[in-house]
Coordinates of C-alpha atoms in Angstrom, one line a residue:
A239 CA -84.1 -7.0 11.7
E240 CA -84.0 -9.9 14.6
G241 CA -80.8 -11.3 15.0
P242 CA -78.0 -12.5 16.9
A243 CA -76.9 -8.7 16.0
A244 CA -80.2 -7.4 17.5
A245 CA -79.1 -10.3 21.1
A246 CA -75.7 -8.6 21.6
A247 CA -77.0 -4.9 21.7
R248 CA -79.8 -6.5 23.8
A249 CA -77.7 -7.9 26.1
A250 CA -76.1 -4.6 26.2
G251 CA -78.1 -2.3 27.2
L252 CA -79.3 -1.4 24.5
S253 CA -83.2 -1.3 23.6
I254 CA -83.8 -2.2 20.4
H255 CA -87.5 -2.0 18.2
P256 CA -87.4 -4.0 15.9
R257 CA -89.7 -3.6 12.7
S258 CA -89.9 0.3 13.8
V259 CA -88.8 3.7 12.5
I260 CA -88.0 7.7 13.5
A261 CA -92.0 8.9 12.8
A262 CA -90.4 12.5 14.3
T263 CA -88.6 14.4 17.6
S264 CA -89.4 17.1 18.9
G265 CA -86.7 19.5 20.5
R266 CA -85.7 23.2 20.4
L267 CA -82.0 23.9 19.1
R268 CA -81.8 20.5 19.4
I269 CA -83.2 16.9 19.6
R270 CA -84.9 15.8 22.9
S271 CA -87.4 13.1 22.0
A272 CA -88.2 10.3 19.6
R273 CA -91.8 9.3 18.1
L274 CA -91.2 5.7 17.3
G275 CA -93.7 4.2 13.8
R276 CA -94.4 0.2 12.8
I277 CA -92.4 0.1 9.1
D278 CA -95.5 -0.6 8.0
G279 CA -96.4 3.4 8.3
S280 CA -98.5 3.2 11.3
T281 CA -98.4 4.9 14.3
V282 CA -97.7 2.6 17.5
K283 CA -99.8 3.9 21.1
P284 CA -99.6 6.8 22.7
G285 CA -96.8 7.4 24.5
A286 CA -94.0 4.9 22.5
V287 CA -91.3 8.3 22.6
V288 CA -87.6 8.0 23.3
S289 CA -86.2 10.6 25.0
C290 CA -82.4 11.1 23.4
D291 CA -80.0 13.7 22.7
L292 CA -78.8 12.1 20.1
L293 CA -80.2 11.2 16.6
L294 CA -77.8 8.3 14.4
V295 CA -79.0 8.1 10.9
A296 CA -78.2 4.3 8.5
G297 CA -78.4 3.7 5.2
G298 CA -78.7 -0.1 5.6
R299 CA -75.9 -2.7 4.6
T300 CA -75.8 -2.8 1.0
P301 CA -72.8 -4.1 -1.7
A302 CA -70.1 -1.2 -2.6
V303 CA -70.8 -1.3 -6.2
H304 CA -68.9 1.9 -7.1
L305 CA -66.0 1.0 -9.0
F306 CA -68.2 -1.2 -11.2
S307 CA -70.5 2.2 -11.5
Q308 CA -67.3 3.2 -13.2
S309 CA -66.7 0.5 -15.4
R310 CA -70.6 1.2 -16.6
G311 CA -72.0 -1.5 -16.1
K312 CA -75.4 -1.9 -15.1
F313 CA -76.6 -3.2 -11.3
A314 CA -80.2 -6.0 -11.0
F315 CA -81.7 -5.4 -7.8
D316 CA -81.9 -8.8 -5.3
E317 CA -85.2 -9.3 -4.1
S318 CA -83.5 -10.9 -0.6
L319 CA -81.2 -7.9 -0.2
Q320 CA -83.8 -5.1 -1.2
A321 CA -80.2 -3.8 -2.5
F322 CA -78.7 -3.0 -6.5
V323 CA -75.8 -5.5 -6.8
P324 CA -73.5 -5.7 -10.0
G325 CA -75.2 -7.0 -13.6
E326 CA -74.3 -6.8 -16.6
S327 CA -70.8 -5.7 -17.5
V328 CA -70.0 -3.7 -19.9
Q329 CA -66.1 -3.5 -19.8
R330 CA -64.0 -6.4 -19.3
E331 CA -64.3 -7.5 -15.5
R332 CA -65.9 -9.2 -12.8
S333 CA -67.3 -8.4 -9.4
A334 CA -66.9 -11.2 -6.7
G335 CA -67.3 -11.0 -2.8
A336 CA -68.5 -8.3 -1.0
C337 CA -69.5 -5.8 -3.2
R338 CA -72.1 -7.6 -5.7
G339 CA -73.9 -8.9 -1.8
R340 CA -71.6 -12.0 -0.6
Y341 CA -71.3 -10.6 2.7
A342 CA -70.3 -14.3 5.0
L343 CA -66.3 -14.4 4.9
A344 CA -67.1 -17.9 3.8
D345 CA -69.9 -17.1 1.2
A346 CA -67.4 -14.5 -0.4
I347 CA -64.0 -16.3 -0.6
E348 CA -65.7 -18.9 -2.7
D349 CA -67.3 -16.2 -4.7
G350 CA -63.9 -15.5 -5.4
Y351 CA -62.1 -18.4 -6.3
A352 CA -65.3 -18.9 -8.8
A353 CA -64.2 -15.5 -10.4
G354 CA -61.0 -16.3 -10.2
A355 CA -61.6 -20.1 -11.9
A356 CA -63.9 -17.9 -14.2
A357 CA -60.9 -15.4 -15.8
A358 CA -58.4 -17.9 -15.9
K359 CA -60.9 -20.6 -17.8
A360 CA -61.9 -17.7 -20.6
T361 CA -57.7 -16.9 -20.4
R362 CA -56.9 -19.9 -21.6
G363 CA -60.2 -20.5 -24.5
G364 CA -58.2 -17.5 -26.0
T365 CA -59.9 -15.0 -25.4
A366 CA -58.3 -12.0 -23.8
P367 CA -57.7 -12.3 -19.5
A368 CA -60.6 -10.2 -17.6
R369 CA -59.8 -7.8 -14.8
A370 CA -61.1 -8.8 -11.1
L371 CA -62.3 -6.0 -9.4
A372 CA -61.7 -6.7 -5.9
V373 CA -63.6 -3.8 -3.8
T374 CA -63.4 -4.1 0.5
A375 CA -66.1 -4.6 2.1
P376 CA -67.4 -5.2 5.6
L377 CA -67.7 -9.4 6.4
L378 CA -70.4 -11.1 8.3
A379 CA -69.3 -13.9 10.0
A380 CA -71.1 -17.2 8.1
S381 CA -73.6 -16.9 11.7
E382 CA -74.1 -13.9 10.8
R383 CA -76.3 -13.1 7.5
A384 CA -78.7 -10.7 6.8
E385 CA -82.0 -11.7 7.1
P386 CA -84.3 -10.0 4.0
V387 CA -85.7 -7.0 4.7
R388 CA -88.5 -5.4 3.3
H389 CA -89.2 -1.3 3.8
G390 CA -92.2 0.7 3.8
W391 CA -90.4 3.9 1.8
L392 CA -92.9 6.9 3.1
P393 CA -92.6 7.6 6.6
P394 CA -95.3 8.3 8.1
R395 CA -95.2 11.8 8.3
A396 CA -94.3 13.7 5.2
K397 CA -92.3 16.7 6.4
A398 CA -89.0 13.9 6.6
F399 CA -85.4 14.2 5.5
V400 CA -83.2 11.4 3.2
D401 CA -80.6 13.1 3.0
L402 CA -79.4 14.5 5.9
Q403 CA -76.4 15.8 4.3
N404 CA -78.0 18.6 1.8
D405 CA -81.5 18.6 4.0
V406 CA -83.2 16.4 1.0
T407 CA -86.8 15.9 1.8
V408 CA -89.7 13.0 0.8
A409 CA -91.8 16.1 -0.5
D410 CA -88.9 17.4 -2.4
L411 CA -88.5 14.1 -4.2
R412 CA -92.2 13.8 -4.8
L413 CA -92.2 17.5 -6.5
A414 CA -89.2 16.1 -8.7
T415 CA -91.6 13.3 -10.4
R416 CA -95.0 16.0 -10.2
E417 CA -92.6 18.2 -11.7
G418 CA -91.8 16.1 -15.1
F419 CA -88.5 14.3 -13.6
K420 CA -88.6 10.7 -14.3
S421 CA -85.2 9.5 -14.7
I422 CA -83.2 9.2 -11.7
E423 CA -80.2 11.0 -12.5
H424 CA -82.3 14.0 -12.9
V425 CA -84.5 13.5 -10.2
K426 CA -80.6 13.8 -8.2
R427 CA -79.5 16.7 -9.8
Y428 CA -83.2 17.9 -9.0
T429 CA -82.8 17.6 -5.0
T430 CA -78.8 17.1 -4.3
A431 CA -80.0 13.3 -2.9
G432 CA -76.6 12.0 -2.8
M433 CA -74.9 14.4 -3.3
A434 CA -73.1 15.2 0.0
T435 CA -69.8 14.3 0.9
D436 CA -71.5 10.3 1.5
Q437 CA -72.4 10.3 -1.5
G438 CA -75.1 8.8 -1.4
K439 CA -74.6 6.1 1.5
T440 CA -77.4 6.9 3.7
S441 CA -79.9 8.0 1.4
N442 CA -79.4 6.4 -1.7
M443 CA -81.6 3.8 -1.2
N444 CA -84.6 5.8 1.0
A445 CA -84.5 8.3 -1.9
L446 CA -84.9 5.0 -5.0
G447 CA -88.1 3.6 -2.9
I448 CA -89.5 6.0 -2.6
V449 CA -88.8 7.5 -6.3
G450 CA -90.0 4.6 -6.8
E451 CA -93.3 3.7 -5.0
A452 CA -94.3 8.1 -6.4
L453 CA -93.8 6.8 -9.6
G454 CA -95.6 3.2 -9.3
K455 CA -93.0 1.4 -10.4
A456 CA -89.9 -0.9 -8.3
P457 CA -86.8 -0.3 -7.5
A458 CA -85.7 -2.5 -10.4
E459 CA -87.2 -0.7 -12.6
V460 CA -86.3 2.7 -11.0
G461 CA -83.0 1.6 -11.3
T462 CA -79.7 3.9 -9.5
T463 CA -77.2 6.9 -10.5
T464 CA -73.7 7.0 -11.0
F465 CA -71.6 6.8 -7.9
R466 CA -68.6 9.0 -8.6
M467 CA -65.7 9.7 -5.9
P468 CA -65.2 9.8 -3.0
Y469 CA -66.6 5.1 -2.8
T470 CA -66.6 5.3 0.5
P471 CA -68.0 8.3 3.1
T472 CA -65.4 11.0 4.2
G473 CA -66.1 11.4 7.7
F474 CA -65.7 14.7 9.7
G475 CA -62.6 13.3 11.7
T476 CA -61.2 13.6 7.4
L477 CA -62.9 16.7 6.6
A478 CA -61.8 18.6 10.2
G479 CA -59.8 15.8 13.1
L480 CA -56.6 16.6 11.5
A481 CA -56.3 20.5 11.8
R482 CA -56.7 20.8 16.0
G483 CA -53.7 21.5 18.2
G484 CA -50.0 21.5 16.4
L485 CA -51.4 20.2 13.8
Y486 CA -53.6 22.5 13.0
D487 CA -51.7 24.5 10.6
P488 CA -48.4 23.3 9.0
M489 CA -45.1 24.0 10.6
R490 CA -42.4 24.9 8.6
R491 CA -38.5 25.3 10.3
T492 CA -35.1 26.7 9.0
P493 CA -32.4 24.8 7.8
M494 CA -31.4 26.7 12.0
H495 CA -34.2 26.9 13.8
A496 CA -33.1 23.9 16.6
W497 CA -29.7 25.7 16.9
A498 CA -31.3 28.8 17.4
R499 CA -33.7 27.0 20.1
E500 CA -30.8 26.0 22.0
R501 CA -29.8 29.4 22.8
G502 CA -33.1 30.4 24.1
A503 CA -34.6 32.2 21.6
V504 CA -38.5 32.7 21.8
F505 CA -39.8 31.7 18.4
E506 CA -43.3 33.3 16.9
D507 CA -45.4 32.3 14.1
V508 CA -44.7 34.3 10.7
G509 CA -46.8 32.3 8.3
W510 CA -46.5 28.7 8.6
W511 CA -42.4 29.3 9.7
K512 CA -41.1 29.8 13.1
R513 CA -38.8 32.0 13.3
A514 CA -36.9 33.4 16.2
S515 CA -38.5 37.1 17.6
Y516 CA -35.5 37.0 20.4
F517 CA -33.2 35.7 22.0
P518 CA -33.5 36.8 25.8
R519 CA -30.6 35.8 28.6
A520 CA -31.5 35.2 31.9
G521 CA -32.8 38.1 34.0
E522 CA -33.9 39.9 30.8
D523 CA -37.2 40.5 29.7
K524 CA -38.5 40.8 25.9
E525 CA -38.3 44.3 26.1
R526 CA -34.1 44.5 27.3
A527 CA -33.5 41.4 24.7
V528 CA -34.2 43.3 21.7
A529 CA -32.6 46.5 23.1
R530 CA -29.7 44.2 23.6
E531 CA -29.9 42.5 20.2
C532 CA -30.3 46.0 18.3
L533 CA -26.8 47.0 19.6
A534 CA -25.0 44.3 19.5
V535 CA -26.2 45.0 15.4
R536 CA -25.2 49.1 15.6
R537 CA -21.5 48.2 17.8
A538 CA -20.7 45.0 17.0
V539 CA -22.0 42.1 14.5
G540 CA -25.1 40.3 14.9
L541 CA -26.6 36.8 13.1
F542 CA -30.1 36.4 11.6
D543 CA -31.5 33.5 10.1
A544 CA -32.7 35.1 7.2
S545 CA -34.2 31.1 5.5
T546 CA -37.5 32.4 4.7
L547 CA -37.3 34.5 2.5
G548 CA -38.4 33.7 -1.2
K549 CA -35.7 32.5 -3.9
I550 CA -36.1 31.8 -7.7
E551 CA -33.9 31.2 -9.5
V552 CA -33.8 32.9 -12.9
V553 CA -32.6 31.7 -15.6
G554 CA -32.0 31.5 -19.9
R555 CA -30.7 33.7 -22.9
D556 CA -34.2 36.2 -21.6
A557 CA -33.9 36.0 -17.9
A558 CA -32.6 39.9 -17.8
R559 CA -35.1 40.9 -20.5
F560 CA -37.9 38.5 -17.9
L561 CA -36.9 40.3 -15.1
N562 CA -37.1 44.3 -17.2
W563 CA -40.8 43.2 -17.8
I564 CA -41.4 41.7 -14.2
Y565 CA -40.0 44.3 -11.9
V566 CA -40.3 48.2 -12.3
N567 CA -35.9 48.1 -11.9
D568 CA -34.2 48.3 -15.0
F569 CA -32.2 44.5 -15.3
A570 CA -30.2 44.9 -18.6
K571 CA -27.9 46.8 -18.1
L572 CA -26.9 45.3 -14.2
R573 CA -23.7 43.9 -14.8
P574 CA -22.8 39.8 -13.6
G575 CA -21.9 40.3 -9.8
R576 CA -24.3 42.9 -8.8
C577 CA -27.6 43.6 -7.2
R578 CA -31.1 45.2 -7.6
Y579 CA -33.8 45.9 -5.6
G580 CA -36.3 45.2 -7.0
I581 CA -40.5 46.1 -6.4
M582 CA -43.2 44.4 -8.7
L583 CA -46.0 46.0 -8.7
R584 CA -49.8 45.1 -9.3
E585 CA -51.5 45.7 -13.0
D586 CA -52.8 48.5 -10.9
G587 CA -49.6 50.3 -9.8
V588 CA -49.7 48.8 -6.5
I589 CA -46.4 47.6 -5.0
A590 CA -46.9 43.7 -5.1
D591 CA -43.8 42.5 -3.3
D592 CA -40.0 43.3 -3.3
G593 CA -36.1 41.9 -2.5
V594 CA -33.0 42.5 -3.6
I595 CA -31.9 40.5 -7.4
G596 CA -28.2 39.2 -8.1
R597 CA -27.1 38.8 -11.3
L598 CA -24.5 35.9 -11.2
A599 CA -24.2 35.4 -15.0
E600 CA -25.3 36.9 -18.3
D601 CA -28.0 34.0 -18.4
R602 CA -28.7 33.3 -14.8
F603 CA -30.3 35.9 -11.8
H604 CA -31.0 34.9 -8.5
V605 CA -34.0 36.9 -7.1
T606 CA -35.4 37.4 -3.7
T607 CA -38.8 38.1 -2.2
T608 CA -40.7 38.3 1.2
T609 CA -41.8 35.6 3.3
G610 CA -45.3 36.0 2.5
G611 CA -45.0 37.1 -1.2
I612 CA -43.5 33.9 -2.7
A613 CA -46.2 32.0 -4.3
H614 CA -48.2 34.9 -5.7
V615 CA -45.0 36.4 -6.9
L616 CA -43.7 32.8 -8.4
H617 CA -47.4 32.4 -9.5
A618 CA -47.4 35.8 -11.9
M619 CA -43.8 35.3 -13.2
E620 CA -45.4 31.6 -14.2
D621 CA -48.2 33.6 -15.9
Y622 CA -46.9 36.3 -17.1
L623 CA -44.5 33.8 -18.6
Q624 CA -46.5 31.7 -20.1
T625 CA -49.5 33.9 -20.8
E626 CA -47.9 37.5 -21.7
L627 CA -44.1 36.2 -22.4
T628 CA -44.7 33.0 -24.4
G629 CA -41.4 33.8 -26.5
F630 CA -38.9 34.6 -23.8
E631 CA -36.3 31.3 -23.7
T632 CA -36.3 31.8 -19.4
W633 CA -37.1 28.8 -16.2
L634 CA -38.3 29.6 -13.1
T635 CA -37.0 27.9 -11.1
P636 CA -38.2 28.1 -7.1
T637 CA -35.2 27.7 -3.7
T638 CA -36.7 28.9 -1.2
E639 CA -36.2 25.1 0.8
Q640 CA -32.8 25.4 -0.9
W641 CA -31.0 27.8 0.3
A642 CA -30.6 28.2 4.2
V643 CA -29.2 32.0 4.3
I644 CA -27.3 33.7 7.8
A645 CA -27.6 36.9 7.9
V646 CA -24.4 39.0 9.5
Q647 CA -25.0 41.9 10.3
G648 CA -22.3 45.0 11.8
P649 CA -19.2 46.9 11.9
R650 CA -17.5 43.9 12.6
A651 CA -18.8 41.6 9.9
R652 CA -16.1 41.9 7.2
D653 CA -13.8 40.7 10.0
V654 CA -16.1 38.2 10.8
L655 CA -15.9 36.1 7.8
A656 CA -13.1 37.0 6.8
R657 CA -12.1 33.8 8.6
L658 CA -14.6 31.7 7.4
V659 CA -14.7 32.4 2.7
D660 CA -12.9 30.8 0.4
G661 CA -12.3 32.1 -3.6
I662 CA -13.9 35.5 -2.7
D663 CA -11.7 38.8 -2.1
I664 CA -14.3 40.7 0.7
S665 CA -12.7 44.1 1.4
A666 CA -14.7 47.2 0.3
A667 CA -13.0 47.7 -2.8
A668 CA -13.5 44.8 -4.5
M669 CA -16.7 43.5 -2.7
P670 CA -18.9 46.5 -3.2
H671 CA -22.9 47.1 -1.4
M672 CA -25.1 45.5 -3.8
S673 CA -22.5 42.7 -5.3
V674 CA -22.9 39.4 -4.9
R675 CA -20.0 36.4 -5.1
E676 CA -19.6 33.2 -5.5
G677 CA -16.9 30.9 -3.8
T678 CA -16.6 28.4 -0.9
I679 CA -16.9 28.7 3.8
R680 CA -15.4 26.4 5.4
G681 CA -15.4 24.4 1.5
V682 CA -19.1 24.6 1.4
P683 CA -20.4 26.1 -1.7
V684 CA -21.3 29.7 -1.0
R685 CA -23.3 32.5 -2.5
L686 CA -22.1 35.7 -0.3
F687 CA -24.4 39.1 -1.1
R688 CA -23.4 42.0 0.0
V689 CA -26.4 43.2 1.2
S690 CA -27.8 44.9 4.5
F691 CA -31.6 45.3 6.2
T692 CA -30.3 47.2 9.1
G693 CA -28.1 50.0 7.4
E694 CA -25.0 48.5 9.1
L695 CA -22.4 47.4 7.2
G696 CA -23.8 43.3 6.1
F697 CA -23.7 40.5 4.7
E698 CA -25.9 37.1 3.1
V699 CA -24.4 33.6 3.2
N700 CA -26.9 31.5 1.5
V701 CA -25.4 27.4 1.5
P702 CA -27.2 24.6 1.3
A703 CA -29.7 24.2 3.6
D704 CA -28.4 20.9 4.9
Y705 CA -24.9 23.2 5.4
G706 CA -26.9 25.9 7.5
A707 CA -26.3 24.6 11.1
A708 CA -22.9 23.4 10.9
V709 CA -22.1 27.1 8.8
C710 CA -24.1 29.3 11.1
Q711 CA -22.2 27.4 13.9
A712 CA -19.1 28.2 11.9
I713 CA -20.0 31.7 11.5
W714 CA -21.1 31.8 15.3
E715 CA -17.7 30.7 16.6
A716 CA -16.1 32.7 14.4
G717 CA -17.6 36.1 15.7
Q718 CA -17.0 35.0 19.5
A719 CA -13.8 37.4 19.5
F720 CA -15.9 40.0 18.0
G721 CA -18.7 40.4 20.7
I722 CA -21.3 38.6 17.8
A723 CA -24.9 38.2 19.6
P724 CA -27.9 36.4 17.6
Y725 CA -31.0 39.2 17.1
G726 CA -34.2 38.1 16.1
M727 CA -37.2 39.3 14.7
E728 CA -37.9 41.8 16.6
A729 CA -34.6 43.2 16.9
L730 CA -35.3 43.3 13.0
H731 CA -38.1 45.8 13.3
I732 CA -36.4 48.0 14.5
L733 CA -33.5 48.2 12.9
R734 CA -34.9 48.9 9.8
A735 CA -37.5 51.1 10.5
E736 CA -34.7 53.4 12.1
K737 CA -33.7 52.9 8.7
G738 CA -36.8 53.8 7.4
Y739 CA -36.7 50.4 5.0
I740 CA -40.2 49.7 4.6
I741 CA -42.2 46.4 4.8
G742 CA -44.8 45.2 2.9
G743 CA -47.6 44.8 4.3
Q744 CA -47.3 46.9 7.1
D745 CA -45.5 50.9 5.8
T746 CA -47.5 49.6 2.4
E747 CA -51.5 49.6 1.9
G748 CA -54.1 47.9 -0.9
I749 CA -52.9 51.3 -2.8
T750 CA -49.4 52.1 -2.7
A751 CA -47.4 52.8 -5.4
P752 CA -43.6 53.3 -5.9
D753 CA -44.3 57.0 -4.7
D754 CA -45.7 56.8 -1.9
V755 CA -43.1 55.6 0.3
G756 CA -40.2 56.8 -1.4
L757 CA -39.1 54.4 -4.1
G758 CA -39.8 56.6 -7.4
W759 CA -35.8 56.4 -8.0
A760 CA -36.1 52.6 -8.5
I761 CA -38.5 52.8 -11.5
G762 CA -36.7 52.5 -14.8
R763 CA -38.5 55.2 -16.6
A764 CA -36.9 54.8 -19.9
K765 CA -38.0 51.3 -20.1
E766 CA -40.3 50.9 -22.9
N767 CA -42.8 48.8 -20.8
F768 CA -42.7 46.8 -17.3
L769 CA -45.9 45.7 -15.1
G770 CA -48.2 47.9 -14.0
K771 CA -46.4 50.8 -15.7
R772 CA -49.6 52.7 -17.5
S773 CA -51.6 52.3 -14.3
L774 CA -48.7 54.5 -12.7
D775 CA -49.6 58.2 -15.2
R776 CA -53.3 58.5 -13.9
P777 CA -53.8 61.0 -12.9
Q778 CA -54.7 59.7 -9.1
M779 CA -51.4 58.9 -8.9
Q780 CA -49.9 61.8 -9.2
S781 CA -51.7 63.7 -6.3
P782 CA -50.4 65.5 -4.3
D783 CA -52.8 64.5 -1.7
R784 CA -51.7 60.7 -2.1
K785 CA -51.1 59.4 1.6
Q786 CA -46.6 59.7 2.1
L787 CA -44.3 57.6 4.2
V788 CA -42.9 60.0 6.6
G789 CA -40.8 59.6 10.0
L790 CA -42.9 60.6 12.7
R791 CA -40.9 62.1 16.5
S792 CA -43.2 62.0 20.0
E793 CA -42.4 65.7 21.5
D794 CA -42.6 64.6 24.7
G795 CA -39.7 62.2 24.3
K796 CA -41.1 58.9 25.8
T797 CA -44.7 58.4 24.1
V798 CA -43.8 54.3 21.8
L799 CA -47.0 55.1 19.6
E800 CA -49.7 52.3 18.9
E801 CA -48.6 50.5 15.5
G802 CA -52.3 51.4 13.6
A803 CA -53.2 54.2 15.6
Q804 CA -55.0 57.5 13.3
I805 CA -53.0 61.1 13.0
V806 CA -55.1 64.0 12.5
A807 CA -54.9 67.9 13.2
D808 CA -56.4 68.5 15.9
P809 CA -57.8 65.9 18.6
R810 CA -60.4 68.2 19.5
Q811 CA -62.4 68.4 16.4
R812 CA -65.6 66.5 16.5
K813 CA -66.7 63.1 15.2
P814 CA -66.2 61.8 12.5
M815 CA -62.7 63.2 12.7
T816 CA -60.7 64.2 9.7
V817 CA -58.1 61.6 9.2
L818 CA -54.1 62.5 7.7
G819 CA -53.4 59.3 8.1
H820 CA -52.0 55.8 10.4
V821 CA -49.2 55.1 12.2
T822 CA -47.5 52.2 10.0
S823 CA -44.6 50.9 12.6
S824 CA -43.3 52.1 15.8
Y825 CA -40.6 51.2 18.1
W826 CA -38.9 52.3 21.1
S827 CA -34.9 53.2 19.5
A828 CA -32.0 51.7 21.9
A829 CA -30.2 53.5 19.6
L830 CA -31.8 57.2 19.3
D831 CA -32.8 56.4 22.8
R832 CA -35.8 57.3 22.0
P833 CA -39.5 56.5 20.4
I834 CA -39.6 56.1 17.0
A835 CA -42.2 55.1 13.9
L836 CA -43.3 55.6 10.2
A837 CA -46.1 56.7 9.1
M838 CA -48.5 57.6 6.1
V839 CA -50.2 60.8 5.6
K840 CA -51.4 62.8 3.1
G841 CA -49.4 65.3 1.2
G842 CA -46.8 63.7 3.9
R843 CA -43.3 65.3 2.6
G844 CA -45.0 68.1 2.1
R845 CA -45.5 69.0 6.0
M846 CA -41.7 68.2 7.0
G847 CA -42.0 70.3 10.9
E848 CA -45.7 69.7 10.9
A849 CA -46.8 69.3 14.5
L850 CA -50.1 66.7 14.1
W851 CA -51.8 64.9 16.5
V852 CA -52.3 60.5 17.3
P853 CA -55.1 60.2 19.3
L854 CA -54.3 57.7 22.2
R855 CA -56.9 56.0 24.9
G856 CA -57.8 58.6 26.8
S857 CA -55.3 61.3 25.5
A858 CA -53.6 62.2 22.5
A859 CA -49.8 62.5 21.9
R860 CA -48.7 65.6 19.5
V861 CA -46.4 64.5 16.9
R862 CA -43.9 66.3 14.3
I863 CA -43.1 64.9 10.9
E864 CA -40.1 64.7 10.0
S865 CA -37.8 62.3 7.7
A866 CA -38.4 58.1 7.8
V867 CA -34.6 57.5 8.1
F868 CA -34.3 58.6 11.7
Y869 CA -30.3 56.6 11.9
D870 CA -27.5 57.4 9.9
P871 CA -29.3 59.8 6.9
E872 CA -25.9 59.9 4.1
G873 CA -26.1 56.0 4.6
A874 CA -21.9 56.2 5.3
R875 CA -22.5 53.0 7.8
L876 CA -23.3 51.3 5.5
D877 CA -19.7 51.0 4.4
G878 CA -18.6 49.7 7.9

């Protein structure tokens, strides 16, 4: 319609076509032009085509009646506005201002005062006070009152879209009425008109008008649907605009993140966590930095940020019974102060997660999970506790963010911590491997675990997260006399692979059982039951041809195999080749001065010493199967 807004648009150089509609569009794959039509349905003269590459659609100026709709109020159709406004109330509410079509600022304020006065008068009369229903909506200045607009609901073409998000056409609405749907609520559900993210803001009035004309009813007789959230349209910026750049994924940092950054750490993304990958010194590339870090751990002492490990406090009279059911291991006989490596299975007997579990008291355990497994493990525990083990007096508290964890690993680890720890005897006799003690470190409460994921003498220092950076710095300073060095994820992967320690999801797959990776010893066979126990007895779990974890040695002593590479008996066989397994982990070992690799091979433990082949790009590497424990197979270094 003509008015101040149209005049302002013309002044800005825009072309205005009053009382017109889009009759048709043209273009392949994208819009190129639009043909106009008069609002009464007749077409304009030939040539009335507007070139364009974007078509925007507005649903008209309508009051925000959503909250009134939610109160089950009855709408009235305002002929002057050609829109629905609040009518008869069902609950004790009052609508005022723009939400009932009083758009001009002065009218909205006056209407608000009138509603308030009426509510106050009703209160003085002794009735219950009314609840003012305030709805924010754009207001027009008094000089920009909208002129009444009469719509021609049916466009000049039958192929016309009404709801642009759900692709509802005029033909769909007409079909709904021919099928016998008379109620606008039924038409909405039959066609999905008005059910998109804009909740009908760009389509409802057009849909109501078209249905009304098809049924021979006025819009007031057709009525409108009940509005549901969102009350205002949801913009695409809300749905996707925030997921960009640094905001694409949540970013989690450990308490020692700044400490590691100050020491030159190169970070990598592990899930949502930023983790130190390696710590290069001046002139070092990645390979040389990682090799130096590995040798520091093997020869002296290394410091590693392990705070991302999942942690769950399991407390209660039945805590040990509960863990006995969740894990394959036997925790009923675990004494307070000792730890046990725990394996959690799925119901089909496949490894789901693993971690070290320390018993702090008869009724309290500190459970650790893999970094990526915490959510799944906690969810599974809660699920079984609430549905299968309902009689257990056990409570679960996720504590991943509450504890900062500093791993101190290497033959001089005890020497470093002896200068800092109070209240704990950390001698080999008093605190053996796989034990846990509580005390203080420089006055900070500490849970000290004697555990190792490197095969060296090792401790994991758990302190409240707020003290993580300070305690890490104290350990760093105490370790200077012993050649301490920080190490990152790359070095950790090599150190654990040298000992044959698995990483779930890398050295295991969706069918891997404990015995496949040499962990059959951990299963508490005498236990009456545990999660996944019955599945371990299935015949396919006993097959000698199952893939088993083994070590691979490159016969040339220099080829570092590709992770994921396939393993075959003869590289000359025609495709499709018979695959015996695949490489799961592969690194250059600085400690052994040769490449090492872990692999899952069919019947692998029965193939010790056998030569196989790994096809590479344009060649093949001859490998020999050996033990998955490449370094210190006797485990003597765990005691330093």
